[in-house]
mmCIF file of N, CA, C and O in Angstrom:
data_model
loop_
_atom_site.group_PDB
_atom_site.id
_atom_site.type_symbol
_atom_site.label_atom_id
_atom_site.label_comp_id
_atom_site.label_asym_id
_atom_site.label_seq_id
_atom_site.Cartn_x
_atom_site.Cartn_y
_atom_site.Cartn_z
ATOM 1 N N MET H 22 21.223 -23.419 -17.836
ATOM 2 C CA MET H 22 20.636 -23.130 -16.806
ATOM 3 C C MET H 22 20.426 -21.698 -17.328
ATOM 4 O O MET H 22 21.660 -21.072 -17.649
ATOM 5 N N GLY H 23 19.773 -20.756 -16.925
ATOM 6 C CA GLY H 23 19.523 -19.279 -17.272
ATOM 7 C C GLY H 23 20.120 -18.248 -16.323
ATOM 8 O O GLY H 23 21.181 -18.771 -15.521
ATOM 9 N N ALA H 24 20.220 -17.280 -16.520
ATOM 10 C CA ALA H 24 21.222 -16.215 -15.811
ATOM 11 C C ALA H 24 20.436 -16.054 -14.509
ATOM 12 O O ALA H 24 19.322 -15.990 -14.915
ATOM 13 N N LYS H 25 20.956 -15.695 -13.694
ATOM 14 C CA LYS H 25 20.377 -15.311 -12.297
ATOM 15 C C LYS H 25 20.114 -13.708 -12.284
ATOM 16 O O LYS H 25 20.772 -12.678 -13.329
ATOM 17 N N TYR H 26 18.874 -13.226 -11.746
ATOM 18 C CA TYR H 26 18.845 -11.956 -11.706
ATOM 19 C C TYR H 26 19.345 -11.266 -10.834
ATOM 20 O O TYR H 26 18.443 -11.538 -9.830
ATOM 21 N N VAL H 27 19.566 -9.720 -10.825
ATOM 22 C CA VAL H 27 20.466 -9.408 -9.539
ATOM 23 C C VAL H 27 19.800 -7.918 -9.523
ATOM 24 O O VAL H 27 19.850 -7.540 -10.956
ATOM 25 N N PRO H 28 18.634 -7.298 -8.796
ATOM 26 C CA PRO H 28 18.283 -6.069 -9.067
ATOM 27 C C PRO H 28 18.778 -5.436 -8.803
ATOM 28 O O PRO H 28 20.385 -5.028 -7.887
ATOM 29 N N THR H 29 18.886 -4.100 -9.694
ATOM 30 C CA THR H 29 20.001 -2.979 -9.696
ATOM 31 C C THR H 29 19.228 -1.765 -8.451
ATOM 32 O O THR H 29 18.125 -2.134 -8.379
ATOM 33 N N ILE H 30 20.148 -1.240 -7.895
ATOM 34 C CA ILE H 30 19.690 -0.136 -7.308
ATOM 35 C C ILE H 30 17.895 0.390 -7.484
ATOM 36 O O ILE H 30 17.260 1.014 -6.697
ATOM 37 N N LYS H 31 18.060 0.806 -9.178
ATOM 38 C CA LYS H 31 17.104 1.634 -9.499
ATOM 39 C C LYS H 31 15.590 0.598 -9.264
ATOM 40 O O LYS H 31 14.291 0.978 -8.449
ATOM 41 N N ASP H 32 15.594 -0.411 -9.646
ATOM 42 C CA ASP H 32 14.882 -1.825 -9.605
ATOM 43 C C ASP H 32 14.565 -2.252 -7.431
ATOM 44 O O ASP H 32 13.125 -1.915 -7.496
ATOM 45 N N GLN H 33 15.487 -1.708 -6.825
ATOM 46 C CA GLN H 33 14.964 -2.096 -6.118
ATOM 47 C C GLN H 33 13.987 -0.850 -4.859
ATOM 48 O O GLN H 33 13.424 -1.170 -4.522
ATOM 49 N N LYS H 34 14.705 0.074 -5.481
ATOM 50 C CA LYS H 34 14.088 1.255 -4.924
ATOM 51 C C LYS H 34 12.671 1.842 -5.673
ATOM 52 O O LYS H 34 11.514 2.014 -5.047
ATOM 53 N N ALA H 35 12.032 0.924 -6.988
ATOM 54 C CA ALA H 35 11.284 1.078 -7.141
ATOM 55 C C ALA H 35 10.170 0.295 -6.623
ATOM 56 O O ALA H 35 9.047 0.703 -6.307
ATOM 57 N N ALA H 36 10.456 -1.219 -6.515
ATOM 58 C CA ALA H 36 10.072 -2.019 -5.690
ATOM 59 C C ALA H 36 9.632 -1.206 -4.234
ATOM 60 O O ALA H 36 8.574 -1.751 -3.729
ATOM 61 N N GLN H 37 10.459 -0.799 -3.651
ATOM 62 C CA GLN H 37 10.083 0.188 -2.463
ATOM 63 C C GLN H 37 9.015 1.100 -2.082
ATOM 64 O O GLN H 37 7.440 0.844 -1.635
ATOM 65 N N ARG H 38 8.966 1.526 -3.271
ATOM 66 C CA ARG H 38 8.038 2.859 -3.754
ATOM 67 C C ARG H 38 6.586 1.746 -3.614
ATOM 68 O O ARG H 38 5.855 2.579 -3.499
ATOM 69 N N PHE H 39 6.862 0.980 -4.441
ATOM 70 C CA PHE H 39 5.515 0.446 -4.736
ATOM 71 C C PHE H 39 5.027 -0.362 -3.344
ATOM 72 O O PHE H 39 3.921 -0.523 -3.242
ATOM 73 N N GLN H 40 5.697 -1.281 -2.451
ATOM 74 C CA GLN H 40 5.341 -1.816 -1.674
ATOM 75 C C GLN H 40 4.829 -1.244 -0.346
ATOM 76 O O GLN H 40 4.061 -1.161 0.457
ATOM 77 N N LEU H 41 5.323 0.700 -0.597
ATOM 78 C CA LEU H 41 4.946 1.492 0.358
ATOM 79 C C LEU H 41 3.039 2.097 0.113
ATOM 80 O O LEU H 41 2.385 2.241 0.739
ATOM 81 N N LYS H 42 3.285 2.150 -1.391
ATOM 82 C CA LYS H 42 1.795 2.200 -1.639
ATOM 83 C C LYS H 42 0.528 1.178 -1.583
ATOM 84 O O LYS H 42 -0.564 1.704 -0.748
ATOM 85 N N GLN H 43 1.321 -0.008 -1.393
ATOM 86 C CA GLN H 43 0.528 -0.858 -1.248
ATOM 87 C C GLN H 43 0.229 -0.828 -0.030
ATOM 88 O O GLN H 43 -1.398 -1.799 0.525
ATOM 89 N N SER H 44 0.782 -0.905 0.901
ATOM 90 C CA SER H 44 0.914 -0.835 1.962
ATOM 91 C C SER H 44 -0.234 0.291 2.928
ATOM 92 O O SER H 44 -0.985 0.217 3.744
ATOM 93 N N GLN H 45 -0.190 1.093 2.108
ATOM 94 C CA GLN H 45 -0.924 2.992 2.550
ATOM 95 C C GLN H 45 -2.191 2.244 1.826
ATOM 96 O O GLN H 45 -3.139 3.063 2.309
ATOM 97 N N LEU H 46 -2.703 1.604 0.829
ATOM 98 C CA LEU H 46 -3.895 1.752 0.921
ATOM 99 C C LEU H 46 -4.976 0.870 1.321
ATOM 100 O O LEU H 46 -6.125 1.394 1.585
ATOM 101 N N PRO H 47 -4.730 -0.027 1.825
ATOM 102 C CA PRO H 47 -5.596 -0.983 3.203
ATOM 103 C C PRO H 47 -6.488 -0.096 4.126
ATOM 104 O O PRO H 47 -7.041 -0.094 4.932
ATOM 105 N N LYS H 48 -5.158 1.124 5.143
ATOM 106 C CA LYS H 48 -5.392 1.413 6.363
ATOM 107 C C LYS H 48 -6.038 2.668 5.143
ATOM 108 O O LYS H 48 -6.593 3.015 6.086
ATOM 109 N N LEU H 49 -6.126 3.230 4.688
ATOM 110 C CA LEU H 49 -7.120 4.246 3.840
ATOM 111 C C LEU H 49 -8.530 3.779 3.769
ATOM 112 O O LEU H 49 -9.502 4.322 4.216
ATOM 113 N N LYS H 50 -8.633 2.417 3.262
ATOM 114 C CA LYS H 50 -10.009 1.754 3.290
ATOM 115 C C LYS H 50 -10.988 1.801 4.498
ATOM 116 O O LYS H 50 -11.852 1.846 5.040
ATOM 117 N N LYS H 51 -9.928 1.176 5.645
ATOM 118 C CA LYS H 51 -10.398 0.892 6.688
ATOM 119 C C LYS H 51 -10.895 2.120 7.401
ATOM 120 O O LYS H 51 -11.908 2.295 8.420
ATOM 121 N N VAL H 52 -10.026 2.913 7.535
ATOM 122 C CA VAL H 52 -10.339 4.465 8.158
ATOM 123 C C VAL H 52 -11.712 4.975 7.560
ATOM 124 O O VAL H 52 -12.820 5.751 7.993
ATOM 125 N N THR H 53 -11.878 4.805 5.992
ATOM 126 C CA THR H 53 -12.998 5.121 5.652
ATOM 127 C C THR H 53 -14.055 4.592 5.887
ATOM 128 O O THR H 53 -15.049 4.889 6.446
ATOM 129 N N ALA H 54 -13.994 2.793 6.200
ATOM 130 C CA ALA H 54 -15.199 2.322 6.121
ATOM 131 C C ALA H 54 -15.724 2.393 8.098
ATOM 132 O O ALA H 54 -16.861 2.748 8.228
ATOM 133 N N ASN H 55 -14.960 2.927 8.748
ATOM 134 C CA ASN H 55 -14.756 3.154 10.182
ATOM 135 C C ASN H 55 -15.689 4.261 10.607
ATOM 136 O O ASN H 55 -16.422 4.595 10.770
ATOM 137 N N GLN H 56 -15.415 5.284 9.246
ATOM 138 C CA GLN H 56 -15.888 7.084 9.466
ATOM 139 C C GLN H 56 -17.548 6.448 8.908
ATOM 140 O O GLN H 56 -18.838 7.164 9.523
ATOM 141 N N THR H 57 -17.936 5.735 7.958
ATOM 142 C CA THR H 57 -19.348 5.655 7.498
ATOM 143 C C THR H 57 -20.332 4.877 8.652
ATOM 144 O O THR H 57 -21.195 5.325 8.496
ATOM 145 N N ALA H 58 -19.293 3.703 9.434
ATOM 146 C CA ALA H 58 -19.890 3.004 10.501
ATOM 147 C C ALA H 58 -20.472 4.083 11.455
ATOM 148 O O ALA H 58 -21.121 3.801 11.753
ATOM 149 N N LYS H 59 -18.990 4.936 11.825
ATOM 150 C CA LYS H 59 -19.710 5.499 12.843
ATOM 151 C C LYS H 59 -20.898 7.031 12.583
ATOM 152 O O LYS H 59 -22.377 7.002 13.555
ATOM 153 N N ASN H 60 -20.791 7.367 11.098
ATOM 154 C CA ASN H 60 -21.812 8.118 10.662
ATOM 155 C C ASN H 60 -23.303 7.936 10.428
ATOM 156 O O ASN H 60 -24.465 8.035 11.031
ATOM 157 N N ARG H 61 -23.302 5.819 10.271
ATOM 158 C CA ARG H 61 -24.613 5.568 10.528
ATOM 159 C C ARG H 61 -25.165 5.354 11.756
ATOM 160 O O ARG H 61 -26.329 5.726 12.096
ATOM 161 N N LYS H 62 -24.423 4.885 12.915
ATOM 162 C CA LYS H 62 -24.599 5.124 13.922
ATOM 163 C C LYS H 62 -25.605 6.130 14.807
ATOM 164 O O LYS H 62 -26.543 6.502 15.259
ATOM 165 N N LYS H 63 -24.857 6.960 14.285
ATOM 166 C CA LYS H 63 -25.704 8.468 14.833
ATOM 167 C C LYS H 63 -26.697 8.788 14.244
ATOM 168 O O LYS H 63 -27.741 9.563 14.957
ATOM 169 N N LYS H 64 -27.180 8.546 12.684
ATOM 170 C CA LYS H 64 -28.550 8.953 12.519
ATOM 171 C C LYS H 64 -29.412 7.816 12.952
ATOM 172 O O LYS H 64 -30.262 8.127 13.922
#
């Protein structure tokens, strides 16, 4: 059997930063989509 992978603190922090970036992206897209929909209704 192979060796077990034990993530270091550096790996854990990098993964956490990546997850934060990924969770922020959909929120930004939803906000811009809602704003464009409101702008279309006003016209």
